[in-house]
CSV table of C-alpha atoms and ligand atoms in Angstrom, one decimal:
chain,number,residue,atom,x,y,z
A,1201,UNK,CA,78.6,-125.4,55.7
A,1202,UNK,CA,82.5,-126.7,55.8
A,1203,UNK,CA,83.2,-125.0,53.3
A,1204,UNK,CA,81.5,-121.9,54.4
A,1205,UNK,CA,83.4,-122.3,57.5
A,1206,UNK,CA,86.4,-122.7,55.6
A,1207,UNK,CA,86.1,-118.9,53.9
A,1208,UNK,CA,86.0,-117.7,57.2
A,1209,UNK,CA,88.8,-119.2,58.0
A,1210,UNK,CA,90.6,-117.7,55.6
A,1211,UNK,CA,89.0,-114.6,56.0
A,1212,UNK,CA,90.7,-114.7,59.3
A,1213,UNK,CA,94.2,-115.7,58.2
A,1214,UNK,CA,94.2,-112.3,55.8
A,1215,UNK,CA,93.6,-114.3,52.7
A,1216,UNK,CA,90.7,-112.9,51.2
A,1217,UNK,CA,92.2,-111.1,48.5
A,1218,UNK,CA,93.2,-114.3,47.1
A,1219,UNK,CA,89.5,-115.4,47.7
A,1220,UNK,CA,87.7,-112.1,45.9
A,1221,UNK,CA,90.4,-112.9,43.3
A,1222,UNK,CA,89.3,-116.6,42.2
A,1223,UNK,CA,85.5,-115.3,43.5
A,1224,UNK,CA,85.9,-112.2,40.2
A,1225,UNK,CA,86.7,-115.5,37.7
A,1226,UNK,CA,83.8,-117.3,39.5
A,1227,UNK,CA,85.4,-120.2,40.7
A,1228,UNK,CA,85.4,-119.8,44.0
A,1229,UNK,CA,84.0,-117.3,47.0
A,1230,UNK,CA,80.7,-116.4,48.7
A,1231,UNK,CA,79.6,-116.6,45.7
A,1232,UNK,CA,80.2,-120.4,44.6
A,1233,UNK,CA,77.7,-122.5,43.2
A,1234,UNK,CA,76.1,-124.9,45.1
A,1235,UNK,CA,73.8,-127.1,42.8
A,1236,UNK,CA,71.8,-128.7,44.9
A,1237,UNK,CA,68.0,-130.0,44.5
A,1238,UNK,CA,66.0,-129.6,47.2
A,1239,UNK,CA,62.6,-131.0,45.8
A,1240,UNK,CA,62.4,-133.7,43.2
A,1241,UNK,CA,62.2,-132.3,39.7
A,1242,UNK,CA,60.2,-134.3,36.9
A,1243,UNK,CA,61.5,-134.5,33.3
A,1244,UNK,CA,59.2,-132.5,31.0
A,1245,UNK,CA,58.2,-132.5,27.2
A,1246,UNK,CA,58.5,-129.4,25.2
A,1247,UNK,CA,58.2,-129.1,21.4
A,1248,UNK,CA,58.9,-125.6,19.6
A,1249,UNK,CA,62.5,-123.7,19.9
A,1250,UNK,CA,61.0,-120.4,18.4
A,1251,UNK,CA,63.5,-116.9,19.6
A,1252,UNK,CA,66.1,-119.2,20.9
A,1253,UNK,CA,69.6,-117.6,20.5
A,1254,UNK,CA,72.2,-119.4,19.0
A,1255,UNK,CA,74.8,-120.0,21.9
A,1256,UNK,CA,75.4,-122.9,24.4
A,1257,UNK,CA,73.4,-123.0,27.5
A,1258,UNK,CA,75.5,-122.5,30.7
A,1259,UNK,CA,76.4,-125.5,32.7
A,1260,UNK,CA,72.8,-126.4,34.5
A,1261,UNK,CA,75.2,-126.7,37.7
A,1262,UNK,CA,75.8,-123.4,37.1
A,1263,UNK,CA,72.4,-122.1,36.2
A,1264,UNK,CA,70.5,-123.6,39.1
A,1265,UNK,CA,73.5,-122.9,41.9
A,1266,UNK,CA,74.2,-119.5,41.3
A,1267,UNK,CA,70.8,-117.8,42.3
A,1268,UNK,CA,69.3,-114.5,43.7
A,1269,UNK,CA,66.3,-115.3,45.8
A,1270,UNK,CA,66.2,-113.1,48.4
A,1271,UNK,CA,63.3,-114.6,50.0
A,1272,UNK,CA,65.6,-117.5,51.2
A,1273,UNK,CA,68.6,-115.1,52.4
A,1274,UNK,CA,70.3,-112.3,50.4
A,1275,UNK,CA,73.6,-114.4,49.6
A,1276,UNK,CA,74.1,-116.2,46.1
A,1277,UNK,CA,72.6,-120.1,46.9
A,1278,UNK,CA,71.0,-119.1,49.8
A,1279,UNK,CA,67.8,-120.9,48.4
A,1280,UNK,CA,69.7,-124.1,48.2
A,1281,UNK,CA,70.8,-123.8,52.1
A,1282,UNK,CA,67.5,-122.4,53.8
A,1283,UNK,CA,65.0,-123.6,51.0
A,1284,UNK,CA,64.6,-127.5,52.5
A,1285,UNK,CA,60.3,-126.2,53.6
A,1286,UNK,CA,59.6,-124.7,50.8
A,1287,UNK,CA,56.4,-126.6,48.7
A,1288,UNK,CA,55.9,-125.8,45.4
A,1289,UNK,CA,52.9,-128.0,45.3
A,1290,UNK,CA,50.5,-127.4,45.7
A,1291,UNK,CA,50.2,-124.4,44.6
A,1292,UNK,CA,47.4,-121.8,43.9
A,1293,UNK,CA,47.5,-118.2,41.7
A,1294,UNK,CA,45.0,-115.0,42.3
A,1295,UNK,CA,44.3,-113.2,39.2
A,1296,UNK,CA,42.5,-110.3,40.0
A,1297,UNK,CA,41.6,-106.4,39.0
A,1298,UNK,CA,41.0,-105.2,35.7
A,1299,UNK,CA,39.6,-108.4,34.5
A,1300,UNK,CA,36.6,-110.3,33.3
A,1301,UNK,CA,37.8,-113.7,34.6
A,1302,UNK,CA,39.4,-112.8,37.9
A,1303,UNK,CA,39.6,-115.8,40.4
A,1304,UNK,CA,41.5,-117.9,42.7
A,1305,UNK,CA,43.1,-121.0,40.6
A,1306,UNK,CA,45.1,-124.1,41.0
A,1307,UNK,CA,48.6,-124.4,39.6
A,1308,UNK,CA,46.9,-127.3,37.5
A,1309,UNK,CA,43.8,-125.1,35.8
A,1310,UNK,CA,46.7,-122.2,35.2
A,1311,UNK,CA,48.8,-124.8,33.3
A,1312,UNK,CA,46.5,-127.2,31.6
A,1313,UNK,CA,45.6,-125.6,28.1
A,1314,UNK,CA,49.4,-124.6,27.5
A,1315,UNK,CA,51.5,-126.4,25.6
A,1316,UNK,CA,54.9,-126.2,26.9
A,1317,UNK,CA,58.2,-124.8,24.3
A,1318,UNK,CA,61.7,-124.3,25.1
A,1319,UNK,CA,63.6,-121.2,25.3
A,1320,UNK,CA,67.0,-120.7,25.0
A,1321,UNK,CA,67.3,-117.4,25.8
A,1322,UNK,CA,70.4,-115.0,27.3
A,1323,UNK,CA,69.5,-113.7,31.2
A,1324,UNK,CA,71.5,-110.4,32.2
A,1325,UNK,CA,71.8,-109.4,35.9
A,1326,UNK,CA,71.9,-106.2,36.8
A,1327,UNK,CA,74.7,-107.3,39.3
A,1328,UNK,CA,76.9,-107.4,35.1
A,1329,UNK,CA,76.8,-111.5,35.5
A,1330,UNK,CA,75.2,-113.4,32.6
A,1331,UNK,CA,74.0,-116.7,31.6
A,1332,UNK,CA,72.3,-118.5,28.8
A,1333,UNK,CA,69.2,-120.2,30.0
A,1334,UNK,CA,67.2,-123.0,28.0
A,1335,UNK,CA,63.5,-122.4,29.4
A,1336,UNK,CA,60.2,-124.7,29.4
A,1337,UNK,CA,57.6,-122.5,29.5
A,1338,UNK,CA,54.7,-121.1,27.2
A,1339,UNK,CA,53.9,-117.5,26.3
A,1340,UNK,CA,52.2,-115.2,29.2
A,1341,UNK,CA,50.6,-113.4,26.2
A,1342,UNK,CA,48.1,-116.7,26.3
A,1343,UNK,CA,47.8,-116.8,30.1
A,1344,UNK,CA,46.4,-113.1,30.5
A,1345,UNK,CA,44.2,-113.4,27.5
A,1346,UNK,CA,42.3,-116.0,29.2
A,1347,UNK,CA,41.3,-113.6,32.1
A,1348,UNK,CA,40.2,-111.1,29.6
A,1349,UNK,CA,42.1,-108.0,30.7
A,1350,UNK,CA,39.7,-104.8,30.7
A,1351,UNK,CA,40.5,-101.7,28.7
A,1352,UNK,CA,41.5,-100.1,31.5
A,1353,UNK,CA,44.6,-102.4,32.2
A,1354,UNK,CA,47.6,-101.0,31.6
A,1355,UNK,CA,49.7,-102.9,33.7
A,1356,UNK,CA,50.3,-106.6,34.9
A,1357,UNK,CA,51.4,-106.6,38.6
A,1358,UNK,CA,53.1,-110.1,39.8
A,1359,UNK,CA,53.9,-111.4,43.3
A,1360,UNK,CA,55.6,-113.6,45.1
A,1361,UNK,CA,54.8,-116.2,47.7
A,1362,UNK,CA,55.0,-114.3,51.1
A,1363,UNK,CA,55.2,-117.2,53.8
A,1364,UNK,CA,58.3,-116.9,56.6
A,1365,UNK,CA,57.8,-120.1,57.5
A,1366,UNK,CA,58.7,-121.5,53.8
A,1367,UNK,CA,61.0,-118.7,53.0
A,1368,UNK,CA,63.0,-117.5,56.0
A,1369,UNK,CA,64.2,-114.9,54.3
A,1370,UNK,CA,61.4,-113.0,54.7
A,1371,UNK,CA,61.9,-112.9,58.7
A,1372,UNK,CA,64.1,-109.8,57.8
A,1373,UNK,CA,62.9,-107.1,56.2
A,1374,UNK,CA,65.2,-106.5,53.8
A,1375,UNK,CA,62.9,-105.4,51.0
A,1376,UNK,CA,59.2,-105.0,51.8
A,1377,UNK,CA,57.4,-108.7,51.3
A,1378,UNK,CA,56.0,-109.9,48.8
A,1379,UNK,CA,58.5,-109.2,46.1
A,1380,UNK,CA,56.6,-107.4,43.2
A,1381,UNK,CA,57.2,-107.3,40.0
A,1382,UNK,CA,55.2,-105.7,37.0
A,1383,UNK,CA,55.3,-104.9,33.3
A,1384,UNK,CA,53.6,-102.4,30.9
A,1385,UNK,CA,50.5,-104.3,29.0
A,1386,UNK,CA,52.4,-104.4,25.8
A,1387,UNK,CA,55.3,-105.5,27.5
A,1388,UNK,CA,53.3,-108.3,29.0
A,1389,UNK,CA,51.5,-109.6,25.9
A,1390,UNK,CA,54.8,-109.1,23.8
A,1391,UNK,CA,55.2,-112.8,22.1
A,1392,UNK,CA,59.2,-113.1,23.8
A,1393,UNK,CA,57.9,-112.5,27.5
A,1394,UNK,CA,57.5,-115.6,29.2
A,1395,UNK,CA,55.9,-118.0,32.4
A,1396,UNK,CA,58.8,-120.8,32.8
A,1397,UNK,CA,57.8,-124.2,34.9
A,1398,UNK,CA,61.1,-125.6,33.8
A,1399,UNK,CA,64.5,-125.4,32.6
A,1400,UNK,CA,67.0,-127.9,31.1
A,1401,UNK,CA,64.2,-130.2,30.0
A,1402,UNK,CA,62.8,-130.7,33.9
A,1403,UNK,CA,60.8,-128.6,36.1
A,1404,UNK,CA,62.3,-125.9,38.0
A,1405,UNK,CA,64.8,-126.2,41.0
A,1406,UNK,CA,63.3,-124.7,44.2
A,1407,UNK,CA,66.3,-121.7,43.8
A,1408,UNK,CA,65.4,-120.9,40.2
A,1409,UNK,CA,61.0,-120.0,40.8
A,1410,UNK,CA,59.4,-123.0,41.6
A,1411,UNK,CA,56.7,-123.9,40.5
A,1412,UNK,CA,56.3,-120.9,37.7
A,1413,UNK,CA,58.0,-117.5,37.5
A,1414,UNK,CA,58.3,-115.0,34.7
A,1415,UNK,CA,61.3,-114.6,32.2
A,1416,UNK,CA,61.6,-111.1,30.6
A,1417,UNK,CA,64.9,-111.9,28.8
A,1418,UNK,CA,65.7,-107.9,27.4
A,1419,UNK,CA,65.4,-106.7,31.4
A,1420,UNK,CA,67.4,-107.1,33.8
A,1421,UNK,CA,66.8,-110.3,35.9
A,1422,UNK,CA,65.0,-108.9,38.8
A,1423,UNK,CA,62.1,-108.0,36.8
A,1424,UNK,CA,61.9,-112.4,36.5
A,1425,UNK,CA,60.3,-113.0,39.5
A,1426,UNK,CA,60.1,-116.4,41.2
A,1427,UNK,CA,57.2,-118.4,42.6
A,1428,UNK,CA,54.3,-116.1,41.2
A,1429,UNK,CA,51.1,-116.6,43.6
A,1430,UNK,CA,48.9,-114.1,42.0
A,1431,UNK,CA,48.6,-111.6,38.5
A,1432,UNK,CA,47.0,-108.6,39.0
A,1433,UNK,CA,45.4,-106.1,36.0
A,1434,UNK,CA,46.0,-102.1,37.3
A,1435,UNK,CA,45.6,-99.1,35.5
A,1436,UNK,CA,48.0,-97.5,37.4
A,1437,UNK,CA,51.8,-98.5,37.0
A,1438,UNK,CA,52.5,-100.9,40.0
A,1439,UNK,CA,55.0,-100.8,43.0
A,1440,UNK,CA,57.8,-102.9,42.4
A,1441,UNK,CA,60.6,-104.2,44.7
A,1442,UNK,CA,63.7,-102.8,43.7
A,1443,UNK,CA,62.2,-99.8,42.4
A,1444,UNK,CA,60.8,-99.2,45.6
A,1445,UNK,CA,63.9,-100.0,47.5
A,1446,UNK,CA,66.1,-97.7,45.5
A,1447,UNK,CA,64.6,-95.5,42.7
A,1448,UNK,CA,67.4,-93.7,41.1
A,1449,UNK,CA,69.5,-97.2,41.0
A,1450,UNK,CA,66.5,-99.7,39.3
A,1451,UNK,CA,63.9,-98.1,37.4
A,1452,UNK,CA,60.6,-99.6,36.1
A,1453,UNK,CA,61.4,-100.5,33.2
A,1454,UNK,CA,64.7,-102.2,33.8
A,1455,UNK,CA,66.0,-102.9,30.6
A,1456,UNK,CA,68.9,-104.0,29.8
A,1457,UNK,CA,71.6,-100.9,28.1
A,1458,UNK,CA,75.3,-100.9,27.8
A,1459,UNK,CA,74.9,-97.0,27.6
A,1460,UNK,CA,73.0,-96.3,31.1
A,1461,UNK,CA,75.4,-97.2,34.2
A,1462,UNK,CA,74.1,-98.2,36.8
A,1463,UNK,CA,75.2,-95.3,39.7
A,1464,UNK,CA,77.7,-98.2,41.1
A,1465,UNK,CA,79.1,-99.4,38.3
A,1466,UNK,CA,78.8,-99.5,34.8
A,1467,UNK,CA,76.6,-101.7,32.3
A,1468,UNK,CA,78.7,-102.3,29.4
A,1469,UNK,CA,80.0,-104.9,29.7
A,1470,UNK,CA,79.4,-108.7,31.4
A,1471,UNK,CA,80.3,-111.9,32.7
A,1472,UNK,CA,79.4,-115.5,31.4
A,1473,UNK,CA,78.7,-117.4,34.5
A,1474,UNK,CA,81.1,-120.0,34.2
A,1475,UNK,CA,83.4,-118.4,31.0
A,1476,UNK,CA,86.5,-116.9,31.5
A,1477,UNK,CA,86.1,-113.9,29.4
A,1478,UNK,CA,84.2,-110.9,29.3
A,1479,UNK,CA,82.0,-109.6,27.0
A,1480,UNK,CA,80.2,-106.7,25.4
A,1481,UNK,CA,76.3,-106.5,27.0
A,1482,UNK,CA,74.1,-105.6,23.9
A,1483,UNK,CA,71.3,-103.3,23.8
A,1484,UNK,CA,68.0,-105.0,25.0
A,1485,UNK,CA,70.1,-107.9,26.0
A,1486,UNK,CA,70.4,-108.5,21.8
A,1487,UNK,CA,66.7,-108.7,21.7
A,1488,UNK,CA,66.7,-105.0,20.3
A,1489,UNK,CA,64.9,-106.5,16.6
A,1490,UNK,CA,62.5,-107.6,19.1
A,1491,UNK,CA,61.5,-105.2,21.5
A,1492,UNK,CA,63.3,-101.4,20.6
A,1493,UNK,CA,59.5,-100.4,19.3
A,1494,UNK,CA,58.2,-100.7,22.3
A,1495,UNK,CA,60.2,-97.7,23.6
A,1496,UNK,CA,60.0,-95.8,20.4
A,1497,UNK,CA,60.7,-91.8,21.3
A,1498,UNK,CA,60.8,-92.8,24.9
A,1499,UNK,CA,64.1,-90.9,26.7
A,1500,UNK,CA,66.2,-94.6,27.8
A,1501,UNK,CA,68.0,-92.6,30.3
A,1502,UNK,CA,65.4,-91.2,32.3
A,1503,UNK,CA,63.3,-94.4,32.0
A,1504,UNK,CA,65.5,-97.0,32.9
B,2268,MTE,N1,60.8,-113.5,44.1
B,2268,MTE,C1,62.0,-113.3,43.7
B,2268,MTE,N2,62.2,-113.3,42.4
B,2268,MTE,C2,63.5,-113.0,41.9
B,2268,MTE,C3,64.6,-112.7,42.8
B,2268,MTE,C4,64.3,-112.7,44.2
B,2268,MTE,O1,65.2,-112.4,45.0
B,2268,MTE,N3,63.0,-113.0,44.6
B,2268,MTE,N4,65.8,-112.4,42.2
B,2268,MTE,C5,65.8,-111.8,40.9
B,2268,MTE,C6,67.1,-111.6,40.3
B,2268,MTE,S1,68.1,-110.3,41.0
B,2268,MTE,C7,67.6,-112.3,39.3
B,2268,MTE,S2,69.1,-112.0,38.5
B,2268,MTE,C8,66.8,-113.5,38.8
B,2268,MTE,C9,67.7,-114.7,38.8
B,2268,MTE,O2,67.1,-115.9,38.3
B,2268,MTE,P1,67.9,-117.3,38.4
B,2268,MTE,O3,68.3,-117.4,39.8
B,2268,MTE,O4,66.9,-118.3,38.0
B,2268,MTE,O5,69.0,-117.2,37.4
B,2268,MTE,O6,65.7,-113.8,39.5
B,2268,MTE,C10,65.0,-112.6,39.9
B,2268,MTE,N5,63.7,-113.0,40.5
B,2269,MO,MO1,69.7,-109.9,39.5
């Protein structure tokens, strides 16, 4: 809060250009870290490394202080501030629609057959800021199979927690609550697609999904929504947050491409959180090898 108090500060002594100067090499601003925990995180064990890129991890300070989480306030740590009633456990999921196995399910039954792996895997904003995230998590491929998905489900729709008095965000209607997220099936059960319960060896931080949220690692982050509280099986492609909110700025499919700008700005290029220098972004987020068939003959500029 000082130091909040001290931006303004500045803000009214005409030195903000100085501040959005240092705030563009991310060392200082609105946006600065604040890497906090709010709720006690427990070491975890996790064996395999499989799809992990080759590149070091950004700072954990970094990782879990510079956040998006709208549901706690729309600035950058806003979860760290407003986040001090939020209970990840315990902590129930609804799986529902086009299912054999719907049901309503404790974070424990969701978890318990899953051995966990780590991740390290690249995470692009659409915002052009980057990091290098090393995940716990297991494969959501082996979660949905478990419900037994009908033919008829095409989609997976996700959502987050909706509760104002846990997340005050969500006393201002700044997107419609829940957030929603959603994937194409193939998408979904594609072996790099993700549920993470931890990151840098420990469960997550309140600001970064607690207790389980989805990593998509060749989207753009908002399609890795945080604090999941139910799955749902559609045949028709689902509503989704920012796509709602602004159609012709986030598409559906959201993936990451150097060579489709954003209206606002362009996508080529990125910044490490925490690096000094900028770099190329790479088609897919580098996971092209990976992933590129899944769009085969699809026009990437019309569905981005
Ligand atoms: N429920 C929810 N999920 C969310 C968001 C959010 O505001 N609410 N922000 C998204 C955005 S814009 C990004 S970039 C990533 C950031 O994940 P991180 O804070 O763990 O790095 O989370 C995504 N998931
Ligand atoms: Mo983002």
């Amino acid at each position: 809060m000082n130091r909040r108090r001290f931006i303004a500060g500045m803000t009214a002594a005409g030195l903000t250009g100085t501040a959005s100067a240092f705030s563009f090499f991310g060392l200082f601003g609105d946006d600065e870290p604040t890497a906090v925990e709010l709720y006690p995180r427990r070491p975890l064990k996790a064996s395999r490394r499989a799809f992990s890129v080759d590149e070091s991890p950004t700072d954990e300070a970094d990782a879990i202080g510079y956040t998006n989480f709208y549901e706690f306030g729309t600035e950058k740590g806003d979860a760290q501030r407003y986040g001090e009633r939020f209970k990840p456990e315990p902590w129930r999921l609804t799986i529902d629609g086009e299912c054999e196995r719907p049901g309503d399910y404790t974070l424990e039954d969701i978890l318990k057959p899953h051995p966990l792996e780590e991740r390290i895997y690249r995470l692009r904003c659409v915002e052009t800021w980057s990091m290098v995230i090393p995940w716990v998590g297991f494969p959501l491929a082996d979660l949905l199979k478990r419900f037994a998905p009908t033919s008829r489900a095409k989609y997976v729709a996700f959502e987050t927690l909706y509760d104002p008095e846990q997340m005050p965000g969500q006393r201002r209607a700044v997107v419609e609550w829940p957030y929603r997220e959603g994937l194409r099936m193939d998408e979904a059960m594609h072996p790099l697609t993700l549920i993470a319960v931890g990151m840098y060896g420990e469960t997550l931080p309140v600001q970064n999904g607690a207790p389980l949220r989805l990593v998509v690692p060749w989207k753009y982050g908002f399609k890795s929504i945080k604090s999941i509280v139910r799955i749902h099986f559609s045949e028709k492609l689902p509503v989704t947050t920012w796509n709602q909110l602004q159609p012709d700025e986030y598409g559906f499919y959201a993936n990451v491409n150097p060579a489709v700008d954003h209206p606002r700005w362009s996508q080529a290029r990125e910044r490490p959180v925490g690096g000094w220098r900028r770099r190329d972004t790479l088609p897919f987020n580098g996971y092209a090898e990976e992933v590129a068939h899944l769009y085969h003959g699809m026009d990437l500029a019309k569905y981005f």
